Tab-separated table of C-alpha atoms and ligand atoms in Angstrom:
chain	number	residue	atom	x	y	z
P	1	MET	CA	0.000	0.000	0.000
P	2	SER	CA	1.154	3.572	-0.629
P	3	ILE	CA	0.679	6.375	1.871
P	4	LEU	CA	1.198	10.058	1.096
P	5	ILE	CA	1.458	12.414	4.072
P	6	GLU	CA	0.951	16.041	3.029
P	7	ASN	CA	1.173	19.542	4.508
P	8	ILE	CA	3.661	18.405	7.148
P	9	LYS	CA	4.607	21.415	9.268
P	10	LYS	CA	8.105	19.973	9.846
P	11	LEU	CA	9.616	16.766	8.524
P	12	VAL	CA	12.267	16.085	11.134
P	13	GLN	CA	15.650	14.325	10.827
P	14	VAL	CA	15.707	14.207	7.011
P	15	GLU	CA	18.836	12.807	5.443
P	16	ASP	CA	20.262	12.759	1.906
P	17	GLN	CA	23.655	11.227	2.594
P	18	PRO	CA	23.568	8.277	5.001
P	19	ARG	CA	25.489	8.808	8.216
P	20	LYS	CA	26.341	6.153	10.775
P	21	PHE	CA	25.913	8.518	13.733
P	22	VAL	CA	26.524	12.120	14.746
P	23	ALA	CA	29.131	13.184	17.310
P	24	GLY	CA	30.168	16.298	19.209
P	25	LYS	CA	28.964	19.593	17.742
P	26	ALA	CA	27.168	17.807	14.889
P	27	MET	CA	24.729	16.440	17.481
P	28	SER	CA	23.211	19.914	17.780
P	29	LYS	CA	22.221	19.929	14.105
P	30	LEU	CA	18.882	18.411	13.248
P	31	PRO	CA	18.020	18.560	9.540
P	32	VAL	CA	14.402	19.646	9.087
P	33	MET	CA	12.249	20.251	5.994
P	34	GLU	CA	9.339	22.648	6.426
P	35	ASP	CA	5.969	22.416	4.669
P	36	ALA	CA	6.749	18.952	3.370
P	37	TRP	CA	5.276	15.719	2.055
P	38	ILE	CA	6.490	12.151	2.324
P	39	MET	CA	5.553	9.153	0.197
P	40	ILE	CA	5.614	5.628	1.586
P	41	GLU	CA	5.535	2.621	-0.754
P	42	LYS	CA	5.079	-0.795	0.822
P	43	ASP	CA	7.378	-0.827	3.887
P	44	ARG	CA	9.808	1.848	2.667
P	45	ILE	CA	10.206	5.612	2.465
P	46	ALA	CA	9.910	6.193	-1.316
P	47	SER	CA	10.428	9.969	-1.569
P	48	PHE	CA	9.876	13.250	0.231
P	49	GLY	CA	10.022	16.937	-0.610
P	50	LYS	CA	8.505	20.384	-0.174
P	51	MET	CA	4.811	20.990	-0.860
P	52	ASP	CA	5.622	23.371	-3.742
P	53	ASP	CA	7.847	20.729	-5.366
P	54	GLN	CA	6.734	19.895	-8.927
P	55	LEU	CA	7.587	16.234	-8.366
P	56	ARG	CA	5.102	15.831	-5.536
P	57	PRO	CA	3.113	12.638	-6.199
P	58	ALA	CA	-0.524	13.287	-6.992
P	59	ILE	CA	-1.974	9.932	-6.031
P	60	ALA	CA	-1.608	7.351	-3.325
P	61	LYS	CA	-3.826	4.645	-1.847
P	62	LYS	CA	-4.091	6.711	1.308
P	63	VAL	CA	-3.516	10.435	1.727
P	64	ILE	CA	-3.056	11.948	5.192
P	65	ASP	CA	-3.323	15.685	5.795
P	66	ALA	CA	-0.781	16.578	8.498
P	67	THR	CA	-1.517	20.303	8.719
P	68	GLY	CA	-0.044	21.654	11.986
P	69	LYS	CA	1.660	18.318	12.698
P	70	MET	CA	5.214	17.066	12.401
P	71	VAL	CA	6.707	13.797	11.207
P	72	PHE	CA	9.630	12.194	13.055
P	73	PRO	CA	11.491	8.924	12.506
P	74	ALA	CA	10.320	6.416	15.117
P	75	PHE	CA	12.534	6.189	18.202
P	76	CYS	CA	15.097	3.398	18.434
P	77	ASP	CA	15.405	2.035	21.973
P	78	SER	CA	18.792	0.320	22.029
P	79	HIS	CA	18.758	-1.039	25.609
P	80	THR	CA	15.876	-2.821	27.355
P	81	HIS	CA	15.156	-5.819	29.586
P	82	LEU	CA	11.449	-5.963	28.775
P	83	VAL	CA	11.074	-9.742	28.984
P	84	TYR	CA	10.632	-10.199	32.726
P	85	PRO	CA	8.404	-12.323	34.951
P	86	ALA	CA	6.910	-9.711	37.319
P	87	SER	CA	7.064	-6.061	38.333
P	88	ARG	CA	9.090	-5.204	41.467
P	89	GLU	CA	7.270	-2.328	43.122
P	90	ILE	CA	7.959	-3.676	46.621
P	91	GLU	CA	11.681	-3.011	46.118
P	92	TYR	CA	10.760	0.390	44.840
P	93	VAL	CA	9.200	1.120	48.208
P	94	ASP	CA	12.372	-0.185	49.919
P	95	LYS	CA	14.294	2.302	47.801
P	96	ILE	CA	11.989	5.125	48.854
P	97	LYS	CA	12.715	4.142	52.450
P	98	GLY	CA	16.426	4.538	51.822
P	99	LEU	CA	17.953	1.234	50.707
P	100	SER	CA	20.400	1.458	47.806
P	101	TYR	CA	20.263	-0.601	44.601
P	102	GLU	CA	23.320	-2.536	45.785
P	103	GLU	CA	21.857	-3.164	49.274
P	104	ILE	CA	18.668	-4.524	47.725
P	105	ALA	CA	20.735	-6.747	45.424
P	106	LYS	CA	22.798	-8.063	48.398
P	107	ARG	CA	19.605	-9.143	50.196
P	108	GLY	CA	18.617	-11.336	47.240
P	109	GLY	CA	16.348	-8.701	45.760
P	110	GLY	CA	16.982	-7.021	42.456
P	111	ILE	CA	18.041	-9.132	39.522
P	112	LEU	CA	18.080	-12.315	41.685
P	113	ASN	CA	14.457	-11.718	42.635
P	114	SER	CA	13.506	-11.641	38.943
P	115	ALA	CA	15.709	-14.692	38.308
P	116	ARG	CA	13.849	-16.718	40.961
P	117	LYS	CA	10.491	-15.930	39.392
P	118	MET	CA	11.881	-16.610	35.915
P	119	GLN	CA	12.339	-20.297	36.806
P	120	GLU	CA	8.603	-20.741	37.331
P	121	ILE	CA	6.986	-18.711	34.606
P	122	SER	CA	6.010	-20.265	31.271
P	123	GLU	CA	7.259	-19.072	27.918
P	124	SER	CA	3.766	-18.140	26.841
P	125	GLU	CA	3.160	-15.964	29.907
P	126	LEU	CA	6.481	-14.205	29.314
P	127	PHE	CA	5.650	-13.729	25.661
P	128	ASP	CA	2.192	-12.290	26.366
P	129	SER	CA	3.442	-9.723	28.858
P	130	ALA	CA	6.345	-8.674	26.601
P	131	MET	CA	3.960	-8.220	23.651
P	132	LYS	CA	1.937	-5.792	25.787
P	133	HIS	CA	5.068	-3.799	26.648
P	134	LEU	CA	6.037	-3.647	22.971
P	135	ASP	CA	2.559	-2.452	21.981
P	136	GLU	CA	2.641	0.294	24.574
P	137	MET	CA	6.102	1.420	23.441
P	138	MET	CA	5.092	1.357	19.782
P	139	TYR	CA	2.114	3.644	20.373
P	140	LEU	CA	4.431	6.035	22.225
P	141	GLY	CA	6.578	6.290	19.091
P	142	THR	CA	9.172	3.504	19.214
P	143	GLY	CA	10.007	1.531	16.066
P	144	ALA	CA	13.010	-0.585	17.084
P	145	VAL	CA	13.932	-2.221	20.389
P	146	GLU	CA	16.877	-4.198	21.708
P	147	ILE	CA	15.936	-6.799	24.348
P	148	LYS	CA	18.312	-8.606	26.699
P	149	SER	CA	18.174	-11.930	28.484
P	150	GLY	CA	19.748	-11.933	31.954
P	151	TYR	CA	16.967	-12.916	34.335
P	152	GLY	CA	17.576	-16.628	33.718
P	153	LEU	CA	21.083	-17.019	35.157
P	154	ASN	CA	21.184	-20.721	34.307
P	155	THR	CA	21.459	-22.244	30.877
P	156	GLU	CA	17.861	-23.397	30.524
P	157	SER	CA	16.270	-20.177	31.738
P	158	GLU	CA	18.568	-17.987	29.670
P	159	MET	CA	17.642	-20.061	26.617
P	160	LYS	CA	13.977	-19.716	27.555
P	161	MET	CA	14.244	-15.931	27.620
P	162	LEU	CA	16.069	-15.849	24.298
P	163	ARG	CA	13.472	-18.120	22.694
P	164	VAL	CA	10.779	-15.709	23.869
P	165	ILE	CA	12.701	-12.826	22.286
P	166	ARG	CA	12.956	-14.807	19.054
P	167	ARG	CA	9.182	-15.321	19.068
P	168	LEU	CA	8.699	-11.597	19.686
P	169	LYS	CA	10.895	-10.861	16.654
P	170	GLU	CA	8.663	-13.087	14.541
P	171	SER	CA	5.408	-11.762	15.970
P	172	HIS	CA	5.721	-8.032	16.616
P	173	PRO	CA	5.995	-5.431	13.837
P	174	ILE	CA	8.683	-3.465	15.729
P	175	THR	CA	12.270	-4.349	14.732
P	176	ILE	CA	13.879	-6.347	17.557
P	177	LYS	CA	17.527	-7.196	18.303
P	178	SER	CA	18.396	-9.708	21.010
P	179	THR	CA	21.297	-9.669	23.438
P	180	PHE	CA	22.570	-12.530	25.594
P	181	LEU	CA	23.213	-11.222	29.135
P	182	GLY	CA	24.042	-14.405	31.075
P	183	ALA	CA	26.504	-12.351	33.156
P	184	HIS	CA	23.905	-10.006	34.640
P	185	ALA	CA	24.356	-11.134	38.276
P	186	VAL	CA	25.997	-14.065	40.061
P	187	PRO	CA	23.183	-16.514	40.892
P	188	THR	CA	22.737	-17.505	44.549
P	189	GLU	CA	24.085	-21.029	44.078
P	190	TYR	CA	27.387	-19.598	42.767
P	191	LYS	CA	27.939	-17.143	45.636
P	192	GLY	CA	31.658	-17.150	46.439
P	193	LYS	CA	32.324	-19.081	43.220
P	194	GLN	CA	31.944	-16.265	40.721
P	195	SER	CA	34.600	-17.550	38.345
P	196	ASP	CA	32.820	-20.922	38.168
P	197	TYR	CA	29.714	-19.075	36.987
P	198	VAL	CA	31.789	-17.204	34.417
P	199	ASP	CA	33.072	-20.613	33.255
P	200	LEU	CA	29.478	-21.783	32.851
P	201	VAL	CA	28.626	-18.693	30.779
P	202	ILE	CA	31.691	-19.289	28.590
P	203	ASN	CA	31.668	-23.062	28.238
P	204	GLU	CA	27.974	-23.878	28.190
P	205	MET	CA	25.772	-20.857	27.613
P	206	ILE	CA	27.622	-18.995	24.849
P	207	PRO	CA	28.145	-22.093	22.662
P	208	ARG	CA	24.431	-22.983	22.954
P	209	VAL	CA	23.233	-19.457	22.326
P	210	ALA	CA	25.482	-19.290	19.275
P	211	SER	CA	24.592	-22.710	17.888
P	212	GLU	CA	20.871	-21.937	18.079
P	213	GLU	CA	21.504	-18.410	16.723
P	214	LEU	CA	19.503	-16.906	19.544
P	215	ALA	CA	21.417	-13.653	20.042
P	216	ASP	CA	22.664	-10.755	17.957
P	217	TYR	CA	24.904	-9.370	20.730
P	218	VAL	CA	26.479	-10.238	24.080
P	219	ASP	CA	26.345	-8.172	27.273
P	220	VAL	CA	28.050	-8.246	30.700
P	221	PHE	CA	27.200	-6.163	33.763
P	222	CYS	CA	30.782	-5.030	34.376
P	223	ASP	CA	30.579	-3.049	37.585
P	224	ARG	CA	31.403	-2.932	41.281
P	225	GLY	CA	29.730	-5.847	43.078
P	226	PHE	CA	28.819	-7.584	39.814
P	227	PHE	CA	31.358	-8.788	37.193
P	228	THR	CA	34.993	-7.704	37.179
P	229	VAL	CA	37.012	-6.476	34.222
P	230	GLU	CA	38.772	-9.840	34.188
P	231	ASP	CA	35.445	-11.742	34.086
P	232	THR	CA	34.247	-9.423	31.342
P	233	ASP	CA	37.438	-9.856	29.348
P	234	ARG	CA	37.080	-13.630	29.465
P	235	ILE	CA	33.409	-13.562	28.451
P	236	LEU	CA	33.888	-11.088	25.598
P	237	ASN	CA	36.859	-13.055	24.336
P	238	ALA	CA	34.797	-16.236	24.228
P	239	ALA	CA	31.834	-14.479	22.613
P	240	MET	CA	34.039	-12.909	19.948
P	241	LYS	CA	34.946	-16.374	18.675
P	242	TYR	CA	31.262	-16.886	17.908
P	243	GLY	CA	30.931	-13.503	16.231
P	244	LEU	CA	28.898	-11.971	19.076
P	245	ARG	CA	29.676	-8.267	19.343
P	246	PRO	CA	29.438	-6.731	22.840
P	247	LYS	CA	27.003	-4.124	24.112
P	248	ILE	CA	27.888	-3.820	27.755
P	249	HIS	CA	26.648	-2.409	31.062
P	250	ALA	CA	29.523	-0.230	32.263
P	251	ASN	CA	30.408	2.401	34.852
P	252	GLU	CA	26.981	2.683	36.450
P	253	LEU	CA	28.194	2.161	40.014
P	254	ASP	CA	31.876	3.091	39.813
P	255	TYR	CA	34.867	3.736	37.557
P	256	SER	CA	34.749	0.020	36.894
P	257	GLY	CA	36.986	-0.303	33.841
P	258	GLY	CA	33.915	-1.465	31.929
P	259	ILE	CA	34.255	1.245	29.310
P	260	GLN	CA	37.885	0.312	28.650
P	261	VAL	CA	37.230	-3.407	28.306
P	262	GLY	CA	34.213	-2.688	26.083
P	263	VAL	CA	36.290	-0.550	23.734
P	264	LYS	CA	39.035	-3.203	23.748
P	265	TYR	CA	36.527	-5.652	22.251
P	266	ASN	CA	35.083	-3.069	19.837
P	267	ALA	CA	31.732	-3.057	21.641
P	268	LEU	CA	28.881	-1.635	19.622
P	269	SER	CA	27.903	0.326	22.723
P	270	VAL	CA	28.823	0.840	26.367
P	271	ASP	CA	25.786	1.740	28.439
P	272	HIS	CA	24.909	3.646	31.659
P	273	LEU	CA	28.208	5.625	32.071
P	274	GLU	CA	27.433	7.524	35.279
P	275	TYR	CA	31.131	7.221	36.194
P	276	THR	CA	32.819	8.583	33.096
P	277	GLY	CA	35.956	10.674	33.610
P	278	ASP	CA	38.648	12.108	31.360
P	279	ALA	CA	40.363	8.725	30.952
P	280	GLU	CA	37.115	7.061	29.818
P	281	ILE	CA	36.312	9.887	27.393
P	282	LYS	CA	39.771	9.601	25.884
P	283	VAL	CA	39.393	5.856	25.403
P	284	LEU	CA	36.023	6.310	23.671
P	285	LEU	CA	37.088	9.040	21.241
P	286	ASN	CA	37.496	7.940	17.605
P	287	THR	CA	36.194	4.428	18.204
P	288	GLU	CA	33.170	2.576	16.823
P	289	THR	CA	31.673	2.210	20.310
P	290	MET	CA	28.560	4.285	21.002
P	291	PRO	CA	28.421	5.788	24.508
P	292	THR	CA	24.833	5.193	25.613
P	293	VAL	CA	23.182	6.931	28.532
P	294	LEU	CA	20.079	5.584	30.288
P	295	PRO	CA	18.301	8.502	31.969
P	296	GLY	CA	15.406	6.362	33.233
P	297	ALA	CA	17.644	4.257	35.494
P	298	ALA	CA	19.632	7.215	36.839
P	299	PHE	CA	16.408	9.115	37.548
P	300	PHE	CA	14.587	6.178	39.124
P	301	LEU	CA	17.537	5.140	41.313
P	302	GLY	CA	18.518	8.709	42.200
P	303	MET	CA	22.057	8.225	40.917
P	304	VAL	CA	24.661	10.730	39.878
P	305	TYR	CA	24.078	11.704	36.253
P	306	ALA	CA	26.472	10.769	33.468
P	307	PRO	CA	28.531	13.814	32.371
P	308	VAL	CA	26.800	14.025	29.010
P	309	ARG	CA	27.622	17.699	28.361
P	310	LYS	CA	31.290	17.028	28.929
P	311	MET	CA	31.169	13.967	26.678
P	312	ILE	CA	29.515	15.760	23.767
P	313	ASP	CA	31.705	18.844	24.196
P	314	ALA	CA	34.746	16.552	24.013
P	315	GLY	CA	33.519	15.351	20.611
P	316	LEU	CA	31.836	12.065	21.533
P	317	PRO	CA	28.532	10.811	20.148
P	318	VAL	CA	25.849	9.926	22.707
P	319	ALA	CA	22.829	7.636	22.344
P	320	LEU	CA	19.899	7.449	24.749
P	321	ALA	CA	17.759	4.418	25.584
P	322	SER	CA	15.045	3.560	28.098
P	323	ASP	CA	16.668	0.586	29.915
P	324	PHE	CA	13.069	-0.583	30.433
P	325	ASN	CA	13.264	-3.193	33.241
P	326	PRO	CA	11.351	-3.993	36.436
P	327	GLY	CA	14.106	-2.958	38.863
P	328	SER	CA	15.720	0.270	37.796
P	329	SER	CA	13.605	1.749	34.997
P	330	PRO	CA	10.017	0.548	34.741
P	331	SER	CA	9.178	2.615	31.659
P	332	GLY	CA	9.806	2.227	27.951
P	333	ASN	CA	8.521	5.699	27.104
P	334	MET	CA	11.105	7.293	24.821
P	335	GLN	CA	9.233	10.618	24.839
P	336	LEU	CA	9.973	10.794	28.547
P	337	ILE	CA	13.628	9.923	27.861
P	338	LEU	CA	13.768	12.940	25.505
P	339	SER	CA	12.546	15.180	28.309
P	340	MET	CA	14.919	13.695	30.875
P	341	ALA	CA	17.779	14.236	28.436
P	342	SER	CA	17.198	17.943	28.365
P	343	ILE	CA	16.111	18.438	31.979
P	344	LEU	CA	18.672	16.198	33.705
P	345	TYR	CA	21.586	16.222	31.258
P	346	LYS	CA	21.234	19.677	29.676
P	347	MET	CA	21.049	18.269	26.184
P	348	ILE	CA	19.391	20.664	23.760
P	349	PRO	CA	16.335	19.199	21.977
P	350	GLU	CA	18.281	18.655	18.734
P	351	GLU	CA	20.925	16.608	20.587
P	352	ALA	CA	18.293	14.599	22.424
P	353	ILE	CA	16.449	13.787	19.187
P	354	ASN	CA	19.684	12.704	17.480
P	355	ALA	CA	20.480	10.556	20.521
P	356	THR	CA	17.114	8.744	20.462
P	357	THR	CA	16.938	8.225	16.689
P	358	LEU	CA	20.111	8.015	14.574
P	359	ASN	CA	22.605	7.371	17.377
P	360	SER	CA	20.455	4.834	19.186
P	361	ALA	CA	19.786	3.121	15.834
P	362	TYR	CA	23.571	2.755	15.488
P	363	ALA	CA	23.829	1.463	19.072
P	364	MET	CA	21.626	-1.487	18.113
P	365	GLY	CA	22.936	-1.980	14.571
P	366	VAL	CA	19.927	-0.715	12.610
P	367	GLU	CA	21.209	2.665	11.388
P	368	GLU	CA	21.122	1.584	7.734
P	369	GLU	CA	17.402	0.875	8.036
P	370	GLN	CA	16.080	3.285	10.652
P	371	GLY	CA	16.805	6.375	12.721
P	372	THR	CA	16.316	9.036	10.027
P	373	ILE	CA	13.894	10.016	7.275
P	374	ALA	CA	15.833	8.830	4.211
P	375	VAL	CA	14.749	7.367	0.883
P	376	GLY	CA	14.987	3.575	1.011
P	377	LYS	CA	14.901	3.323	4.782
P	378	LYS	CA	12.112	1.427	6.523
P	379	ALA	CA	8.931	3.482	6.871
P	380	ASN	CA	8.980	3.529	10.685
P	381	LEU	CA	7.856	6.993	11.678
P	382	PHE	CA	5.245	8.896	13.600
P	383	ILE	CA	2.999	11.853	12.975
P	384	SER	CA	2.779	14.134	15.989
P	385	LYS	CA	-0.320	15.803	17.326
P	386	GLU	CA	-0.590	19.500	16.470
P	387	ILE	CA	2.442	20.933	18.267
P	388	PRO	CA	3.879	24.445	18.145
P	389	SER	CA	7.551	23.531	17.758
P	390	ILE	CA	10.126	20.735	17.837
P	391	GLU	CA	11.201	21.986	21.283
P	392	PHE	CA	7.692	21.176	22.525
P	393	MET	CA	8.556	17.448	22.293
P	394	PRO	CA	10.887	17.363	25.335
P	395	TYR	CA	9.183	20.370	26.970
P	396	ALA	CA	5.716	18.842	27.442
P	397	TYR	CA	7.184	16.011	29.497
P	398	GLY	CA	3.990	14.431	30.737
P	399	SER	CA	1.972	14.403	27.532
P	400	ASN	CA	1.824	11.950	24.681
P	401	LYS	CA	2.686	13.966	21.586
P	402	VAL	CA	2.359	11.035	19.151
P	403	GLU	CA	-0.869	10.842	17.168
P	404	THR	CA	-0.238	8.227	14.461
P	405	ILE	CA	2.485	5.604	14.312
P	406	ILE	CA	3.486	3.920	11.063
P	407	ILE	CA	5.593	0.756	11.275
P	408	ASN	CA	6.872	-1.071	8.170
P	409	GLY	CA	4.654	1.248	6.100
P	410	ILE	CA	1.506	0.232	7.997
P	411	ILE	CA	-0.579	2.589	10.135
P	412	LYS	CA	-0.986	1.092	13.627
I	1	NIG	O1	20.343	-1.879	33.324
I	1	NIG	N1	22.328	-2.443	35.728
I	1	NIG	C1	21.993	-3.609	35.560
I	1	NIG	N2	20.883	-4.099	35.060
I	1	NIG	C2	19.670	-3.442	34.885
I	1	NIG	C3	18.798	-3.569	36.079
I	1	NIG	C4	18.098	-4.810	36.076
I	1	NIG	C5	17.217	-5.032	37.282
I	1	NIG	O2	17.368	-4.386	38.334
I	1	NIG	O3	16.371	-5.880	37.112
I	1	NIG	C6	19.880	-2.039	34.437
I	1	NIG	O4	19.605	-1.073	35.157
I	2	FE	FE1	20.254	-2.469	31.588
């Protein structure tokens, strides 16, 4: 089917020459076409231009009048844990009462709490709840999502989670990438024997995940109280032999060395980054690793905020993702992430939009297909409600500004 959207007040993030990502000062530039149209053929962006353009197509199966509205590429959410067995609002209350994320984890709460429940839940229950999360995110403007395992923490349960993610890929219109996160926490039965668990991840889990082609990427929670740089090095080395590129949790709780070991293995992204200093910035510059900040987790846990201004001013690219998970960020709303980016990290709206579209597309390996409005890319985009300006998107932080979402060229 063909769809022609006309009288678009602003067509945002248009691109003629494909870029992999934008870094430093270039993050503050957001290419916009005013008074525009866009033509969608089947699942692709076929053409776009200005309303007074002679080449404007006259016919289409469906014509949408977008007077007063804007069109944006759908958000790419490059870091989530949205396959989980149950919400964890009781821990949230513990946090309100003053316990830290690490204290909750030490008492067997946190990731281990989810891992216990993961053993009992069926694949179909997991699948049904994840489908609901994906639907909600899609209607809030998201067109691509990365999903991690990591609540299984034994071979069978990790495989179960990854099989659910595979079914989601086959069933949901949103583009999905899957990441194997066996090293998310040390399971209770391996307490005091952390390196034995790392051996299990390396010798049993990774070979099975790879042989059943269940993951696109590999992740490790490389941080204080979780996995060490040495553990991470061993796991990434093993994963590399199976062609699994890393996307790792790094420097959320301390200057953990996670960024350095991620860059050493040419990670596609290093994520969280609350503890990023001059040494970490230097290591990241001129690499293919996307620094990814997760405002939802920092906000929800009341952490220090990653030094995003300093990172961008030093010339780095930055991507933003929701980190949707039951423990540290129970929201997959990328519109809210846009607002947090400007309010908490002082990113200007243009930077925040680049970070949630093109740069986050790169951080999950879909930048050739999504993240901008470009001819030939997948038609994953949304039409906003009538809004006065682009700046209104992060400004109106509690409102849903998305009116119509189009995924794979189909109106949802
Ligand atoms: O990205 N930091 C580690 N992992 C998750 C939290 C997972 C959980 O608490 O369930 C995160 O924030
Ligand atoms: Fe995470």
